[in-house]
Amino acid sequence: MRIGVPKEIKNHEYRVGLTPQSVAELVHHGHEVLVERDAGIGSGLTDQEYVAAGAKIADGPATVFANSEMIVKVKEPLPAERARLRPGQILFTYLHLAPDATQTQDLIKSGASCVAYETVTSESGGLPLLTPMSEVAGRLAPQVGAHCLEKEAGGRGVLLGGVPGVPAAEVVILGGGVSGTHAATIALGMGANVTVVDRNPEALRRLAFHFGTGVRTIFSTRAAIAEIVKRADLLIGAVLVPGAAAPKLVTRDMLSTMKPGSVIVDVAIDQGGCCESSRPTTHSEPTYVEGGVVHYCVTNMPGAVARTSTFALNNATLPFARALADMGLKGALMADKHLRDGLNIHAGHVTCKPVAEAHGLPWLSAEAALAR
Ligand SMILES: NC(=O)c1ccc[n+]([C@@H]2O[C@H](COP(=O)([O-])OP(=O)(O)OC[C@H]3O[C@@H](n4cnc5c(N)ncnc54)[C@H](O)[C@@H]3O)[C@@H](O)[C@H]2O)c1
């Protein structure tokens, strides 16, 4: 198969769809890979590395889109990219179509087959192509939180790990799923006192088993959260109710009881955030202060560590990209129910039920659409 990797054009997006290592793997399997010039540069990956891996370099996006049967990207295609898609072409990337009617309509019109990373499933019921980014954001949260606690950044001047004779900071994590667990790992490693709050007793059990007595676990109730936020130097929001907006667990009343100069890192901001006072920010202006509390609410945290994120994403996407290339769209999707769950749009039909419901559009099952 001829596979194309365009340079990402979304603002401040430095990740790239395929690493040179992934390219080498696909070339080894008999496929051709066309990479846009400088596509990997934001992740520290040079054109020379891609050429050494067996890729051809294309001068611009027009050549990549026109000469590829499958496009592998990171972020959803922007209007200029959507206009380049054609019937029969495979698009494999994050799409997030439910809140985006314009993109959905453009992809329907394109006639392309669009497989979204975020709806590919796994045997255990997880979302394997979302997990690596939650791991990155979770691990990044204590790091950015520690920085925000510094005086210069508006924080209360507390060192996360303390020093002998001076207590460590109190880190409270709301949500003990993927990102919450990874946040706890790093916060503990930095020497902080860590408490994780979750509403799922199984999640609390798993955390207690994993961390032993190193991490305190608390069952999520309004009263428990109201009590614990008062003690927090760093509060990390990492809750998720799949498919829904994040619950507002920290109200403005609770915010007013937090210590001046304490910090909120609301990882769940991409789902609206779990604090009433959270609003989306960007890497260019990541923080603001409300009620004396520093808020960090960047919606694409993994972009800050593009190189790590690119490799983490490729580890998860490569097996699926290879299956699509080896077996073709229909072969790969019919052989793997979990990859089939990723098909959002095919030849003008919406094949992902929640996307169809979100926009009041007709839905056709992936099986039926592929059989046409
Ligand atoms: N900002 C970013 O750049 C970025 C990057 C990656 C992921 N995320 C977001 O981080 C959030 C968490 O993702 P995840 O993969 O860790 O999810 P997850 O499903 O693995 O974990 C979420 C946890 O929240 C818990 N929860 C739900 N409601 C709760 C409540 N009322 N009280 C306490 N706990 C509650 C669940 O029981 C679960 O354990 C998501 O919104 C995800 O989209 C953001």
Tab-separated table of C-alpha atoms and ligand atoms in Angstrom:
chain	number	residue	atom	x	y	z
A	1	MET	CA	0.000	0.000	0.000
A	2	ARG	CA	1.118	3.576	-0.602
A	3	ILE	CA	1.015	5.380	2.755
A	4	GLY	CA	1.293	9.153	3.205
A	5	VAL	CA	2.405	11.136	6.252
A	6	PRO	CA	1.647	14.875	5.988
A	7	LYS	CA	3.170	17.480	8.296
A	8	GLU	CA	0.618	18.465	10.963
A	9	ILE	CA	-0.692	21.985	10.365
A	10	LYS	CA	-2.772	22.543	13.515
A	11	ASN	CA	-1.451	25.384	15.679
A	12	HIS	CA	1.341	24.217	18.030
A	13	GLU	CA	1.031	20.602	16.907
A	14	TYR	CA	4.510	19.064	16.798
A	15	ARG	CA	3.657	15.362	16.734
A	16	VAL	CA	3.814	13.266	13.557
A	17	GLY	CA	1.770	10.259	12.409
A	18	LEU	CA	4.640	7.814	11.828
A	19	THR	CA	8.147	7.662	13.329
A	20	PRO	CA	11.060	6.491	11.145
A	21	GLN	CA	10.931	3.202	13.101
A	22	SER	CA	7.278	2.735	12.125
A	23	VAL	CA	8.130	3.620	8.527
A	24	ALA	CA	10.893	0.976	8.487
A	25	GLU	CA	8.419	-1.607	9.779
A	26	LEU	CA	5.878	-0.778	7.057
A	27	VAL	CA	8.537	-0.723	4.327
A	28	HIS	CA	9.756	-4.112	5.577
A	29	HIS	CA	6.194	-5.359	5.016
A	30	GLY	CA	6.372	-4.287	1.376
A	31	HIS	CA	4.605	-0.909	1.626
A	32	GLU	CA	5.686	2.489	0.257
A	33	VAL	CA	5.744	5.488	2.586
A	34	LEU	CA	5.711	9.096	1.431
A	35	VAL	CA	6.582	11.630	4.151
A	36	GLU	CA	6.126	15.380	3.753
A	37	ARG	CA	9.344	17.377	4.090
A	38	ASP	CA	10.044	18.293	7.750
A	39	ALA	CA	6.949	16.387	8.931
A	40	GLY	CA	8.840	15.001	11.940
A	41	ILE	CA	10.996	17.987	12.748
A	42	GLY	CA	8.794	19.138	15.670
A	43	SER	CA	9.405	15.750	17.288
A	44	GLY	CA	13.131	15.907	16.542
A	45	LEU	CA	12.872	13.465	13.602
A	46	THR	CA	14.796	14.505	10.486
A	47	ASP	CA	14.069	13.796	6.810
A	48	GLN	CA	17.396	11.900	6.692
A	49	GLU	CA	16.113	9.488	9.349
A	50	TYR	CA	12.959	8.908	7.296
A	51	VAL	CA	14.974	8.346	4.105
A	52	ALA	CA	17.250	5.892	5.973
A	53	ALA	CA	14.080	4.075	7.095
A	54	GLY	CA	13.012	3.682	3.466
A	55	ALA	CA	10.576	6.594	3.045
A	56	LYS	CA	10.401	8.980	0.100
A	57	ILE	CA	10.207	12.690	0.937
A	58	ALA	CA	7.508	14.816	-0.713
A	59	ASP	CA	7.749	18.579	-1.065
A	60	GLY	CA	4.237	19.467	0.078
A	61	PRO	CA	0.893	18.116	1.261
A	62	ALA	CA	-0.565	18.061	-2.265
A	63	THR	CA	1.889	15.341	-3.355
A	64	VAL	CA	1.356	13.321	-0.164
A	65	PHE	CA	-2.446	13.329	-0.380
A	66	ALA	CA	-2.569	12.775	-4.156
A	67	ASN	CA	-0.214	9.771	-4.124
A	68	SER	CA	-1.330	7.866	-1.022
A	69	GLU	CA	-3.971	5.201	-0.503
A	70	MET	CA	-3.824	5.726	3.270
A	71	ILE	CA	-3.043	8.929	5.179
A	72	VAL	CA	-1.670	8.510	8.720
A	73	LYS	CA	-1.879	11.646	10.877
A	74	VAL	CA	-2.218	12.742	14.507
A	75	LYS	CA	-4.848	15.495	14.720
A	76	GLU	CA	-8.140	15.768	12.875
A	77	PRO	CA	-7.772	17.072	9.295
A	78	LEU	CA	-8.237	20.835	8.969
A	79	PRO	CA	-10.392	22.219	6.107
A	80	ALA	CA	-7.417	22.449	3.690
A	81	GLU	CA	-6.563	18.795	4.386
A	82	ARG	CA	-10.198	17.653	4.159
A	83	ALA	CA	-10.411	19.187	0.698
A	84	ARG	CA	-7.567	16.906	-0.433
A	85	LEU	CA	-9.250	13.629	0.614
A	86	ARG	CA	-10.873	11.492	-2.077
A	87	PRO	CA	-13.261	8.520	-2.334
A	88	GLY	CA	-11.621	5.223	-1.414
A	89	GLN	CA	-8.760	6.843	0.482
A	90	ILE	CA	-8.190	5.721	4.096
A	91	LEU	CA	-7.673	8.360	6.792
A	92	PHE	CA	-6.231	7.038	10.068
A	93	THR	CA	-5.980	9.699	12.811
A	94	TYR	CA	-7.721	11.286	15.835
A	95	LEU	CA	-11.043	12.766	14.627
A	96	HIS	CA	-13.294	13.670	17.632
A	97	LEU	CA	-16.311	14.099	15.309
A	98	ALA	CA	-19.131	14.232	17.880
A	99	PRO	CA	-18.641	17.933	18.717
A	100	ASP	CA	-17.617	18.899	15.141
A	101	ALA	CA	-20.479	19.065	12.634
A	102	THR	CA	-18.487	20.827	9.893
A	103	GLN	CA	-15.712	18.267	9.898
A	104	THR	CA	-18.268	15.444	9.917
A	105	GLN	CA	-20.029	16.893	6.845
A	106	ASP	CA	-16.721	17.436	5.015
A	107	LEU	CA	-15.597	13.869	5.676
A	108	ILE	CA	-18.968	12.504	4.511
A	109	LYS	CA	-18.620	14.520	1.298
A	110	SER	CA	-15.006	13.382	0.776
A	111	GLY	CA	-16.080	9.757	0.231
A	112	ALA	CA	-12.988	8.673	2.189
A	113	SER	CA	-12.912	5.927	4.833
A	114	CYS	CA	-12.098	7.572	8.145
A	115	VAL	CA	-10.822	5.436	11.012
A	116	ALA	CA	-10.632	7.413	14.271
A	117	TYR	CA	-7.970	6.514	16.850
A	118	GLU	CA	-10.255	7.475	19.719
A	119	THR	CA	-12.981	4.925	18.993
A	120	VAL	CA	-10.756	1.875	18.383
A	121	THR	CA	-11.491	-0.505	21.282
A	122	SER	CA	-9.685	-3.324	23.071
A	123	GLU	CA	-10.615	-6.742	24.451
A	124	SER	CA	-10.760	-5.293	27.996
A	125	GLY	CA	-13.206	-2.556	26.957
A	126	GLY	CA	-10.529	0.164	26.927
A	127	LEU	CA	-9.580	2.675	24.249
A	128	PRO	CA	-6.012	1.622	23.417
A	129	LEU	CA	-5.205	4.544	21.131
A	130	LEU	CA	-6.357	7.124	23.706
A	131	THR	CA	-4.516	5.509	26.625
A	132	PRO	CA	-0.979	6.574	25.641
A	133	MET	CA	-1.990	10.249	25.598
A	134	SER	CA	-3.684	9.921	29.009
A	135	GLU	CA	-0.459	8.354	30.281
A	136	VAL	CA	1.560	11.273	28.943
A	137	ALA	CA	-0.829	13.929	30.313
A	138	GLY	CA	-0.975	12.163	33.697
A	139	ARG	CA	2.791	11.959	33.998
A	140	LEU	CA	3.158	15.575	32.886
A	141	ALA	CA	0.614	16.907	35.403
A	142	PRO	CA	2.826	16.806	38.574
A	143	GLN	CA	5.729	18.221	36.527
A	144	VAL	CA	3.778	21.291	35.335
A	145	GLY	CA	2.065	21.502	38.733
A	146	ALA	CA	5.440	21.595	40.511
A	147	HIS	CA	6.513	24.433	38.223
A	148	CYS	CA	3.266	26.363	38.855
A	149	LEU	CA	3.847	26.057	42.618
A	150	GLU	CA	7.021	28.112	42.225
A	151	LYS	CA	6.757	31.744	43.351
A	152	GLU	CA	7.714	33.092	39.915
A	153	ALA	CA	4.766	31.223	38.342
A	154	GLY	CA	2.277	32.644	40.883
A	155	GLY	CA	2.380	29.624	43.191
A	156	ARG	CA	2.768	29.527	46.962
A	157	GLY	CA	6.473	28.723	46.759
A	158	VAL	CA	6.278	25.121	47.846
A	159	LEU	CA	8.712	22.424	46.719
A	160	LEU	CA	6.762	19.299	45.822
A	161	GLY	CA	9.104	16.922	47.640
A	162	GLY	CA	9.831	19.210	50.622
A	163	VAL	CA	13.258	18.793	52.280
A	164	PRO	CA	14.330	17.063	55.501
A	165	GLY	CA	12.592	18.961	58.298
A	166	VAL	CA	10.034	20.629	55.984
A	167	PRO	CA	6.960	18.668	54.873
A	168	ALA	CA	6.365	17.697	51.256
A	169	ALA	CA	3.477	19.200	49.281
A	170	GLU	CA	0.004	17.666	49.406
A	171	VAL	CA	-1.047	16.417	45.977
A	172	VAL	CA	-4.707	15.497	45.533
A	173	ILE	CA	-5.726	13.647	42.377
A	174	LEU	CA	-9.406	13.485	41.399
A	175	GLY	CA	-9.900	10.322	39.329
A	176	GLY	CA	-7.704	7.251	39.648
A	177	GLY	CA	-7.933	5.935	36.071
A	178	VAL	CA	-5.145	5.976	33.499
A	179	SER	CA	-4.003	9.585	33.853
A	180	GLY	CA	-4.680	9.697	37.619
A	181	THR	CA	-2.559	6.596	38.240
A	182	HIS	CA	0.310	7.946	36.139
A	183	ALA	CA	0.068	11.325	37.893
A	184	ALA	CA	0.276	9.524	41.253
A	185	THR	CA	3.373	7.601	40.123
A	186	ILE	CA	5.277	10.775	39.250
A	187	ALA	CA	4.028	12.820	42.230
A	188	LEU	CA	5.166	10.011	44.551
A	189	GLY	CA	8.500	9.825	42.758
A	190	MET	CA	8.946	13.569	43.341
A	191	GLY	CA	8.422	12.971	47.061
A	192	ALA	CA	4.940	14.490	47.487
A	193	ASN	CA	2.185	13.245	49.814
A	194	VAL	CA	-0.398	11.816	47.440
A	195	THR	CA	-4.140	11.253	47.833
A	196	VAL	CA	-6.328	9.837	45.046
A	197	VAL	CA	-10.118	10.251	45.010
A	198	ASP	CA	-12.329	8.009	42.841
A	199	ARG	CA	-15.986	6.996	42.798
A	200	ASN	CA	-15.233	3.468	41.642
A	201	PRO	CA	-14.314	1.136	44.529
A	202	GLU	CA	-12.520	-1.145	42.053
A	203	ALA	CA	-10.269	1.733	40.979
A	204	LEU	CA	-9.492	2.494	44.647
A	205	ARG	CA	-8.695	-1.179	45.284
A	206	ARG	CA	-6.397	-1.308	42.264
A	207	LEU	CA	-4.578	1.841	43.433
A	208	ALA	CA	-4.172	0.508	46.977
A	209	PHE	CA	-2.830	-2.768	45.614
A	210	HIS	CA	-0.482	-0.989	43.188
A	211	PHE	CA	0.932	1.672	45.533
A	212	GLY	CA	0.492	-0.026	48.909
A	213	THR	CA	0.334	2.479	51.751
A	214	GLY	CA	2.302	5.085	49.758
A	215	VAL	CA	-0.885	6.615	48.369
A	216	ARG	CA	-4.035	7.475	50.331
A	217	THR	CA	-7.276	6.530	48.597
A	218	ILE	CA	-10.587	8.269	49.259
A	219	PHE	CA	-14.080	7.419	48.038
A	220	SER	CA	-15.506	10.304	46.042
A	221	THR	CA	-18.332	12.201	47.722
A	222	ARG	CA	-19.043	15.910	47.699
A	223	ALA	CA	-18.187	16.171	51.391
A	224	ALA	CA	-14.901	14.269	51.006
A	225	ILE	CA	-13.834	16.493	48.100
A	226	ALA	CA	-14.806	19.682	49.983
A	227	GLU	CA	-12.586	18.548	52.856
A	228	ILE	CA	-9.576	17.382	50.849
A	229	VAL	CA	-9.275	20.404	48.520
A	230	LYS	CA	-8.581	22.626	51.556
A	231	ARG	CA	-5.399	20.660	52.207
A	232	ALA	CA	-4.182	20.463	48.613
A	233	ASP	CA	-1.110	22.356	47.419
A	234	LEU	CA	-1.586	20.762	43.995
A	235	LEU	CA	-4.954	19.471	42.792
A	236	ILE	CA	-4.958	17.343	39.636
A	237	GLY	CA	-8.297	16.805	37.852
A	238	ALA	CA	-8.239	13.457	36.018
A	239	VAL	CA	-11.838	12.208	36.033
A	240	LEU	CA	-13.692	10.853	33.030
A	241	VAL	CA	-17.276	9.814	32.471
A	242	PRO	CA	-16.980	8.297	28.980
A	243	GLY	CA	-18.869	10.241	26.334
A	244	ALA	CA	-20.035	12.913	28.783
A	245	ALA	CA	-18.829	16.283	29.981
A	246	ALA	CA	-16.597	16.033	33.065
A	247	PRO	CA	-18.546	16.378	36.349
A	248	LYS	CA	-17.846	19.678	38.146
A	249	LEU	CA	-16.447	18.174	41.339
A	250	VAL	CA	-14.768	21.352	42.642
A	251	THR	CA	-17.241	24.187	42.968
A	252	ARG	CA	-16.330	27.879	43.244
A	253	ASP	CA	-17.317	27.652	46.945
A	254	MET	CA	-14.737	24.923	47.424
A	255	LEU	CA	-12.178	26.949	45.441
A	256	SER	CA	-12.559	29.790	47.939
A	257	THR	CA	-11.407	27.431	50.709
A	258	MET	CA	-8.177	26.463	48.917
A	259	LYS	CA	-4.817	27.838	50.073
A	260	PRO	CA	-3.700	31.038	48.295
A	261	GLY	CA	-1.090	30.136	45.657
A	262	SER	CA	-2.188	26.514	45.451
A	263	VAL	CA	-2.428	25.026	41.966
A	264	ILE	CA	-5.060	23.205	39.900
A	265	VAL	CA	-3.919	21.175	36.881
A	266	ASP	CA	-7.192	20.184	35.218
A	267	VAL	CA	-6.233	17.387	32.827
A	268	ALA	CA	-9.946	16.690	32.229
A	269	ILE	CA	-10.300	20.103	30.573
A	270	ASP	CA	-10.675	18.450	27.146
A	271	GLN	CA	-14.032	17.190	28.460
A	272	GLY	CA	-14.897	20.592	29.947
A	273	GLY	CA	-12.819	20.274	33.147
A	274	CYS	CA	-13.809	19.044	36.607
A	275	CYS	CA	-13.608	22.406	38.402
A	276	GLU	CA	-16.223	25.138	37.969
A	277	SER	CA	-13.417	27.686	37.608
A	278	SER	CA	-11.580	25.780	34.824
A	279	ARG	CA	-11.505	27.167	31.290
A	280	PRO	CA	-9.368	25.922	28.370
A	281	THR	CA	-5.882	27.400	27.922
A	282	THR	CA	-3.097	26.876	25.371
A	283	HIS	CA	0.630	26.145	25.514
A	284	SER	CA	1.330	29.801	24.682
A	285	GLU	CA	-0.622	30.964	27.744
A	286	PRO	CA	-1.080	27.886	29.896
A	287	THR	CA	-2.154	29.414	33.223
A	288	TYR	CA	-4.414	32.017	34.814
A	289	VAL	CA	-5.230	32.864	38.429
A	290	GLU	CA	-8.751	32.781	39.821
A	291	GLY	CA	-9.617	33.030	43.522
A	292	GLY	CA	-5.890	33.143	44.282
A	293	VAL	CA	-5.426	29.657	42.787
A	294	VAL	CA	-3.191	29.065	39.737
A	295	HIS	CA	-5.084	27.135	37.050
A	296	TYR	CA	-3.295	25.131	34.318
A	297	CYS	CA	-5.923	23.934	31.810
A	298	VAL	CA	-4.128	23.082	28.554
A	299	THR	CA	-6.339	20.925	26.351
A	300	ASN	CA	-3.499	19.212	24.461
A	301	MET	CA	-0.912	18.641	27.170
A	302	PRO	CA	0.921	15.872	25.236
A	303	GLY	CA	1.918	18.484	22.633
A	304	ALA	CA	4.380	19.913	25.187
A	305	VAL	CA	6.377	16.702	25.001
A	306	ALA	CA	5.835	16.024	21.301
A	307	ARG	CA	8.711	13.596	20.907
A	308	THR	CA	7.670	11.316	23.775
A	309	SER	CA	4.032	11.580	22.663
A	310	THR	CA	4.852	10.727	19.038
A	311	PHE	CA	6.693	7.564	20.075
A	312	ALA	CA	4.001	6.607	22.634
A	313	LEU	CA	1.279	7.093	20.012
A	314	ASN	CA	3.169	5.077	17.381
A	315	ASN	CA	3.643	2.163	19.794
A	316	ALA	CA	-0.140	1.955	19.975
A	317	THR	CA	-1.105	2.802	16.375
A	318	LEU	CA	1.524	0.874	14.407
A	319	PRO	CA	-0.053	-2.601	14.716
A	320	PHE	CA	-3.355	-1.193	13.403
A	321	ALA	CA	-1.690	0.838	10.626
A	322	ARG	CA	0.150	-2.317	9.586
A	323	ALA	CA	-3.053	-4.366	9.559
A	324	LEU	CA	-4.761	-1.746	7.355
A	325	ALA	CA	-1.792	-1.699	4.994
A	326	ASP	CA	-1.331	-5.484	4.876
A	327	MET	CA	-4.990	-6.478	4.490
A	328	GLY	CA	-6.566	-3.346	3.028
A	329	LEU	CA	-9.474	-1.518	4.683
A	330	LYS	CA	-12.127	-4.195	4.314
A	331	GLY	CA	-9.828	-7.123	5.136
A	332	ALA	CA	-8.402	-5.471	8.241
A	333	LEU	CA	-11.733	-4.197	9.581
A	334	MET	CA	-13.578	-7.467	9.009
A	335	ALA	CA	-10.743	-9.400	10.690
A	336	ASP	CA	-10.712	-7.218	13.825
A	337	LYS	CA	-13.863	-6.047	15.572
A	338	HIS	CA	-11.866	-3.584	17.685
A	339	LEU	CA	-10.332	-1.840	14.680
A	340	ARG	CA	-13.771	-1.904	13.032
A	341	ASP	CA	-15.060	0.116	16.007
A	342	GLY	CA	-12.696	2.832	14.795
A	343	LEU	CA	-14.531	3.302	11.486
A	344	ASN	CA	-16.464	6.574	11.839
A	345	ILE	CA	-17.224	7.394	8.211
A	346	HIS	CA	-17.094	5.209	5.100
A	347	ALA	CA	-17.954	6.203	1.538
A	348	GLY	CA	-20.357	8.927	2.638
A	349	HIS	CA	-22.002	6.938	5.469
A	350	VAL	CA	-21.643	7.661	9.189
A	351	THR	CA	-20.719	4.316	10.770
A	352	CYS	CA	-20.149	5.466	14.362
A	353	LYS	CA	-23.447	5.584	16.253
A	354	PRO	CA	-22.601	8.323	18.802
A	355	VAL	CA	-21.368	10.571	15.959
A	356	ALA	CA	-24.581	9.992	13.956
A	357	GLU	CA	-26.667	10.668	17.087
A	358	ALA	CA	-24.704	13.806	17.954
A	359	HIS	CA	-25.496	15.336	14.554
A	360	GLY	CA	-28.934	13.804	13.881
A	361	LEU	CA	-27.554	11.929	10.867
A	362	PRO	CA	-28.501	8.450	9.608
A	363	TRP	CA	-26.292	5.639	10.929
A	364	LEU	CA	-25.193	2.562	9.022
A	365	SER	CA	-23.262	-0.226	10.750
A	366	ALA	CA	-19.639	-0.601	9.677
A	367	GLU	CA	-20.427	-4.140	8.491
A	368	ALA	CA	-23.316	-2.933	6.296
A	369	ALA	CA	-21.341	0.011	4.916
A	370	LEU	CA	-18.351	-2.182	4.055
A	371	ALA	CA	-20.610	-4.774	2.366
A	372	ARG	CA	-22.039	-2.210	-0.098
B	1	LIG	N1	-5.607	17.760	28.715
B	1	LIG	C1	-5.044	16.847	27.960
B	1	LIG	O1	-4.147	17.141	27.166
B	1	LIG	C2	-5.460	15.426	28.073
B	1	LIG	C3	-4.684	14.398	27.518
B	1	LIG	C4	-5.101	13.081	27.687
B	1	LIG	C5	-6.286	12.796	28.377
B	1	LIG	N2	-7.028	13.825	28.883
B	1	LIG	C6	-8.279	13.651	29.636
B	1	LIG	O2	-8.035	13.206	30.940
B	1	LIG	C7	-9.255	12.690	31.466
B	1	LIG	C8	-9.007	11.374	32.167
B	1	LIG	O3	-8.654	10.384	31.199
B	1	LIG	P1	-8.290	8.900	31.635
B	1	LIG	O4	-7.838	8.193	30.393
B	1	LIG	O5	-7.406	8.911	32.818
B	1	LIG	O6	-9.724	8.330	32.050
B	1	LIG	P2	-10.040	6.980	32.836
B	1	LIG	O7	-11.383	6.531	32.382
B	1	LIG	O8	-8.905	6.023	32.754
B	1	LIG	O9	-10.148	7.444	34.370
B	1	LIG	C9	-11.141	8.318	34.828
B	1	LIG	C10	-11.443	8.003	36.285
B	1	LIG	O10	-12.346	9.009	36.762
B	1	LIG	C11	-13.187	8.389	37.709
B	1	LIG	N3	-14.366	9.200	37.976
B	1	LIG	C12	-15.439	9.440	37.204
B	1	LIG	N4	-16.323	10.233	37.849
B	1	LIG	C13	-15.776	10.514	39.062
B	1	LIG	C14	-16.205	11.251	40.197
B	1	LIG	N5	-17.397	11.865	40.220
B	1	LIG	N6	-15.392	11.290	41.268
B	1	LIG	C15	-14.190	10.671	41.269
B	1	LIG	N7	-13.744	9.937	40.237
B	1	LIG	C16	-14.524	9.857	39.148
B	1	LIG	C17	-13.502	7.040	37.058
B	1	LIG	O11	-13.999	6.116	38.030
B	1	LIG	C18	-12.144	6.645	36.510
B	1	LIG	O12	-11.399	5.853	37.413
B	1	LIG	C19	-10.190	12.573	30.238
B	1	LIG	O13	-11.059	13.674	30.192
B	1	LIG	C20	-9.235	12.613	29.075
B	1	LIG	O14	-9.866	13.037	27.867
B	1	LIG	C21	-6.628	15.124	28.729
